[in-house]
Amino acid sequence: MLKKILSIMAAVMLFVVAAGIYRFNFTNDDIYVVNDENNTNVMLTLFSFDTDDYWQIQLPDSKAKAPLTDLREYNGLHLATGKYQDGDEYGTVSLDYYKITPLNLGNVEDEMIFSAPFSVSNQGSGTFWYLGLFNLNTDSGEIGQIDTFFLGDRIKLDELKVDEPFDVTSSLYVSYFKHAQKQSMAEIPNEKVDQYIKVSIEGFQGKP
């Protein structure tokens, strides 16, 4: 079983360094796929699980979920994306799969705990970024969402990594750029933020 988990982790890392899958055109904040093939099997491509079940992202402070159905490249990011609707609100969830980060947590015999950043955008102007904490069942391929941690609005992510890779009470290091006090939100954010986030099998620690 350990070999299976290691092979899944290797597949994820290999895919992270692979070339982009699609080419995209974009206008302002809209993204559309040039390739007209059917939706990509996200689970097969990222985790080598041939399943009809989607990886679903639970929206923070909502009962709505967004199934990840496409792999896209946009503005230098490699994204798994999906649509959601919550009452009158609808929008897009985009997960940066190049920053999937396995953690030294849980039962390594049958699960892989990992973190990945994702954004939520709707009809408004904001693009809200979060860290997600996930549990991959290495037998069934099912992914459960353990927790979320809010990072900011319209930030530019730089790096996500495990700060203490051999500590069972892991700490994540995330760096990103946010808008400085005198910046317009339409500008590229230029204020660097370095953040350390404690995480356990139950979730993120010290959330605001």
CSV table of C-alpha atoms in Angstrom, one decimal:
chain,number,residue,atom,x,y,z
A,1,MET,CA,0.0,0.0,0.0
A,2,LEU,CA,2.9,2.3,0.8
A,3,LYS,CA,4.2,1.7,-2.7
A,4,LYS,CA,0.8,2.8,-4.1
A,5,ILE,CA,0.8,6.0,-2.2
A,6,LEU,CA,4.4,6.8,-3.3
A,7,SER,CA,3.4,6.1,-6.9
A,8,ILE,CA,0.5,8.5,-6.6
A,9,MET,CA,2.7,11.2,-5.1
A,10,ALA,CA,5.2,10.6,-7.9
A,11,ALA,CA,2.5,10.9,-10.5
A,12,VAL,CA,1.3,14.2,-9.0
A,13,MET,CA,4.9,15.6,-8.9
A,14,LEU,CA,5.6,14.4,-12.4
A,15,PHE,CA,2.5,16.0,-13.7
A,16,VAL,CA,3.3,19.2,-11.9
A,17,VAL,CA,6.5,19.6,-13.9
A,18,ALA,CA,5.0,18.4,-17.2
A,19,ALA,CA,4.2,20.8,-20.0
A,20,GLY,CA,0.8,22.6,-20.1
A,21,ILE,CA,-2.1,20.6,-21.5
A,22,TYR,CA,-4.2,23.2,-23.3
A,23,ARG,CA,-3.7,26.5,-25.0
A,24,PHE,CA,-6.1,29.3,-24.0
A,25,ASN,CA,-7.3,32.6,-25.3
A,26,PHE,CA,-8.5,35.1,-22.7
A,27,THR,CA,-10.2,38.5,-22.7
A,28,ASN,CA,-10.1,40.5,-19.4
A,29,ASP,CA,-11.1,38.0,-16.7
A,30,ASP,CA,-12.9,35.5,-19.0
A,31,ILE,CA,-11.2,32.3,-19.9
A,32,TYR,CA,-12.4,30.0,-22.7
A,33,VAL,CA,-11.0,26.8,-24.1
A,34,VAL,CA,-9.7,26.8,-27.6
A,35,ASN,CA,-9.6,23.0,-27.7
A,36,ASP,CA,-13.1,21.6,-28.3
A,37,GLU,CA,-12.5,18.1,-26.9
A,38,ASN,CA,-14.6,16.7,-24.0
A,39,ASN,CA,-13.9,17.7,-20.5
A,40,THR,CA,-10.6,16.3,-19.1
A,41,ASN,CA,-10.7,13.6,-16.5
A,42,VAL,CA,-9.1,15.6,-13.7
A,43,MET,CA,-8.7,12.6,-11.4
A,44,LEU,CA,-7.1,10.4,-14.0
A,45,THR,CA,-4.7,13.2,-15.2
A,46,LEU,CA,-3.6,14.4,-11.7
A,47,PHE,CA,-3.8,11.2,-9.6
A,48,SER,CA,-4.0,8.3,-12.0
A,49,PHE,CA,-7.5,7.3,-10.8
A,50,ASP,CA,-9.8,6.3,-13.6
A,51,THR,CA,-13.1,7.3,-12.0
A,52,ASP,CA,-16.3,9.1,-13.0
A,53,ASP,CA,-16.4,10.8,-9.7
A,54,TYR,CA,-15.3,14.5,-9.6
A,55,TRP,CA,-13.0,16.2,-7.2
A,56,GLN,CA,-15.4,18.6,-5.6
A,57,ILE,CA,-14.4,21.8,-3.8
A,58,GLN,CA,-16.5,22.8,-0.9
A,59,LEU,CA,-17.1,26.6,-1.0
A,60,PRO,CA,-16.2,28.4,2.2
A,61,ASP,CA,-19.2,29.5,4.2
A,62,SER,CA,-21.6,27.8,1.8
A,63,LYS,CA,-23.2,24.5,1.2
A,64,ALA,CA,-22.4,24.7,-2.5
A,65,LYS,CA,-19.7,22.6,-4.2
A,66,ALA,CA,-17.8,23.0,-7.4
A,67,PRO,CA,-16.8,19.8,-9.4
A,68,LEU,CA,-13.4,20.3,-11.0
A,69,THR,CA,-14.0,19.4,-14.7
A,70,ASP,CA,-11.3,21.1,-16.8
A,71,LEU,CA,-7.5,21.7,-16.8
A,72,ARG,CA,-6.5,25.1,-18.0
A,73,GLU,CA,-3.5,27.3,-18.3
A,74,TYR,CA,-4.1,31.0,-17.6
A,75,ASN,CA,-1.7,33.9,-16.8
A,76,GLY,CA,1.1,31.5,-15.9
A,77,LEU,CA,-1.1,29.3,-13.6
A,78,HIS,CA,-2.0,25.7,-14.2
A,79,LEU,CA,-5.6,25.3,-13.0
A,80,ALA,CA,-8.2,22.7,-12.4
A,81,THR,CA,-11.5,24.6,-12.8
A,82,GLY,CA,-15.2,24.1,-12.2
A,83,LYS,CA,-18.4,26.0,-12.1
A,84,TYR,CA,-20.8,26.4,-9.1
A,85,GLN,CA,-24.2,27.9,-8.4
A,86,ASP,CA,-25.4,28.9,-4.9
A,87,GLY,CA,-28.9,30.3,-5.1
A,88,ASP,CA,-28.6,33.4,-7.3
A,89,GLU,CA,-24.8,33.4,-7.1
A,90,TYR,CA,-22.8,31.6,-9.7
A,91,GLY,CA,-19.1,31.5,-10.4
A,92,THR,CA,-15.9,29.6,-10.9
A,93,VAL,CA,-13.5,27.7,-8.7
A,94,SER,CA,-9.9,27.4,-9.9
A,95,LEU,CA,-7.3,25.2,-8.1
A,96,ASP,CA,-3.6,25.7,-8.8
A,97,TYR,CA,-2.6,22.0,-9.2
A,98,TYR,CA,1.1,22.9,-9.7
A,99,LYS,CA,1.1,23.8,-6.0
A,100,ILE,CA,-0.4,20.5,-4.7
A,101,THR,CA,1.7,19.9,-1.5
A,102,PRO,CA,1.6,16.5,0.2
A,103,LEU,CA,1.9,16.6,4.0
A,104,ASN,CA,3.3,14.1,6.5
A,105,LEU,CA,0.0,13.5,8.2
A,106,GLY,CA,-2.6,10.8,8.5
A,107,ASN,CA,-2.4,7.0,7.9
A,108,VAL,CA,0.1,6.7,5.0
A,109,GLU,CA,-1.2,3.1,4.4
A,110,ASP,CA,-4.4,4.3,2.8
A,111,GLU,CA,-4.6,8.0,2.5
A,112,MET,CA,-2.6,11.1,1.4
A,113,ILE,CA,-3.2,14.4,3.1
A,114,PHE,CA,-2.3,17.4,1.0
A,115,SER,CA,-2.8,21.1,0.6
A,116,ALA,CA,-3.5,23.2,-2.5
A,117,PRO,CA,-4.5,26.8,-3.2
A,118,PHE,CA,-7.7,27.6,-4.9
A,119,SER,CA,-9.7,30.7,-5.8
A,120,VAL,CA,-13.4,31.6,-5.9
A,121,SER,CA,-14.7,34.2,-8.3
A,122,ASN,CA,-18.3,35.1,-9.0
A,123,GLN,CA,-20.3,38.0,-10.6
A,124,GLY,CA,-18.4,40.5,-8.5
A,125,SER,CA,-14.9,41.9,-9.1
A,126,GLY,CA,-13.1,39.9,-6.4
A,127,THR,CA,-11.0,36.7,-6.8
A,128,PHE,CA,-10.7,35.2,-3.3
A,129,TRP,CA,-7.8,32.8,-2.7
A,130,TYR,CA,-7.8,30.0,-0.1
A,131,LEU,CA,-5.6,27.1,1.0
A,132,GLY,CA,-7.5,23.9,1.0
A,133,LEU,CA,-6.6,20.8,3.1
A,134,PHE,CA,-7.6,17.5,1.4
A,135,ASN,CA,-7.6,13.8,2.1
A,136,LEU,CA,-7.1,11.4,-0.8
A,137,ASN,CA,-8.3,7.8,-0.2
A,138,THR,CA,-5.6,5.9,-2.1
A,139,ASP,CA,-8.0,2.8,-2.5
A,140,SER,CA,-11.1,4.5,-3.9
A,141,GLY,CA,-9.6,7.8,-5.2
A,142,GLU,CA,-12.2,9.8,-3.3
A,143,ILE,CA,-11.0,13.2,-2.1
A,144,GLY,CA,-12.5,14.7,1.0
A,145,GLN,CA,-12.0,18.4,2.0
A,146,ILE,CA,-10.9,18.8,5.6
A,147,ASP,CA,-10.6,22.6,5.9
A,148,THR,CA,-10.0,25.9,4.2
A,149,PHE,CA,-7.8,28.9,5.1
A,150,PHE,CA,-8.4,32.4,3.6
A,151,LEU,CA,-5.4,34.1,2.1
A,152,GLY,CA,-6.7,37.2,0.4
A,153,ASP,CA,-8.5,38.9,-2.5
A,154,ARG,CA,-6.7,39.2,-5.9
A,155,ILE,CA,-3.3,38.2,-4.5
A,156,LYS,CA,-0.6,36.7,-6.6
A,157,LEU,CA,0.7,33.4,-5.2
A,158,ASP,CA,4.4,32.8,-5.2
A,159,GLU,CA,5.3,29.7,-3.3
A,160,LEU,CA,3.7,26.9,-1.1
A,161,LYS,CA,5.8,24.3,0.6
A,162,VAL,CA,6.1,22.3,3.8
A,163,ASP,CA,8.2,24.2,6.3
A,164,GLU,CA,8.9,21.2,8.5
A,165,PRO,CA,8.6,18.1,6.3
A,166,PHE,CA,9.5,15.5,9.0
A,167,ASP,CA,7.3,17.0,11.7
A,168,VAL,CA,3.9,15.2,12.2
A,169,THR,CA,2.5,18.6,13.2
A,170,SER,CA,3.3,20.1,9.9
A,171,SER,CA,3.7,23.8,9.2
A,172,LEU,CA,3.1,25.2,5.7
A,173,TYR,CA,5.0,28.2,4.3
A,174,VAL,CA,3.1,30.3,1.8
A,175,SER,CA,4.4,33.4,0.1
A,176,TYR,CA,2.3,35.8,-2.0
A,177,PHE,CA,1.9,39.4,-3.1
A,178,LYS,CA,-1.0,41.5,-1.9
A,179,HIS,CA,-2.0,45.0,-2.8
A,180,ALA,CA,-0.2,47.7,-0.9
A,181,GLN,CA,-2.3,50.3,1.0
A,182,LYS,CA,-1.9,52.9,-1.8
A,183,GLN,CA,-2.4,50.5,-4.7
A,184,SER,CA,-5.5,50.2,-6.8
A,185,MET,CA,-7.0,46.7,-6.9
A,186,ALA,CA,-6.6,46.9,-10.7
A,187,GLU,CA,-2.8,47.0,-10.3
A,188,ILE,CA,-0.5,44.0,-10.0
A,189,PRO,CA,0.0,43.5,-6.2
A,190,ASN,CA,3.5,44.3,-5.0
A,191,GLU,CA,3.6,43.9,-1.3
A,192,LYS,CA,5.3,40.6,-0.3
A,193,VAL,CA,3.8,38.4,2.4
A,194,ASP,CA,5.5,35.4,4.1
A,195,GLN,CA,3.1,33.3,6.1
A,196,TYR,CA,3.6,30.2,8.2
A,197,ILE,CA,0.5,28.1,8.9
A,198,LYS,CA,0.3,25.2,11.4
A,199,VAL,CA,-1.8,22.3,10.1
A,200,SER,CA,-2.9,19.0,11.7
A,201,ILE,CA,-5.1,16.1,10.5
A,202,GLU,CA,-8.1,18.1,11.9
A,203,GLY,CA,-7.4,21.3,9.9
A,204,PHE,CA,-5.5,24.6,9.8
A,205,GLN,CA,-4.5,26.0,13.1
A,206,GLY,CA,-4.8,29.7,14.2
A,207,LYS,CA,-7.3,30.8,11.6
A,208,PRO,CA,-8.4,34.4,11.9
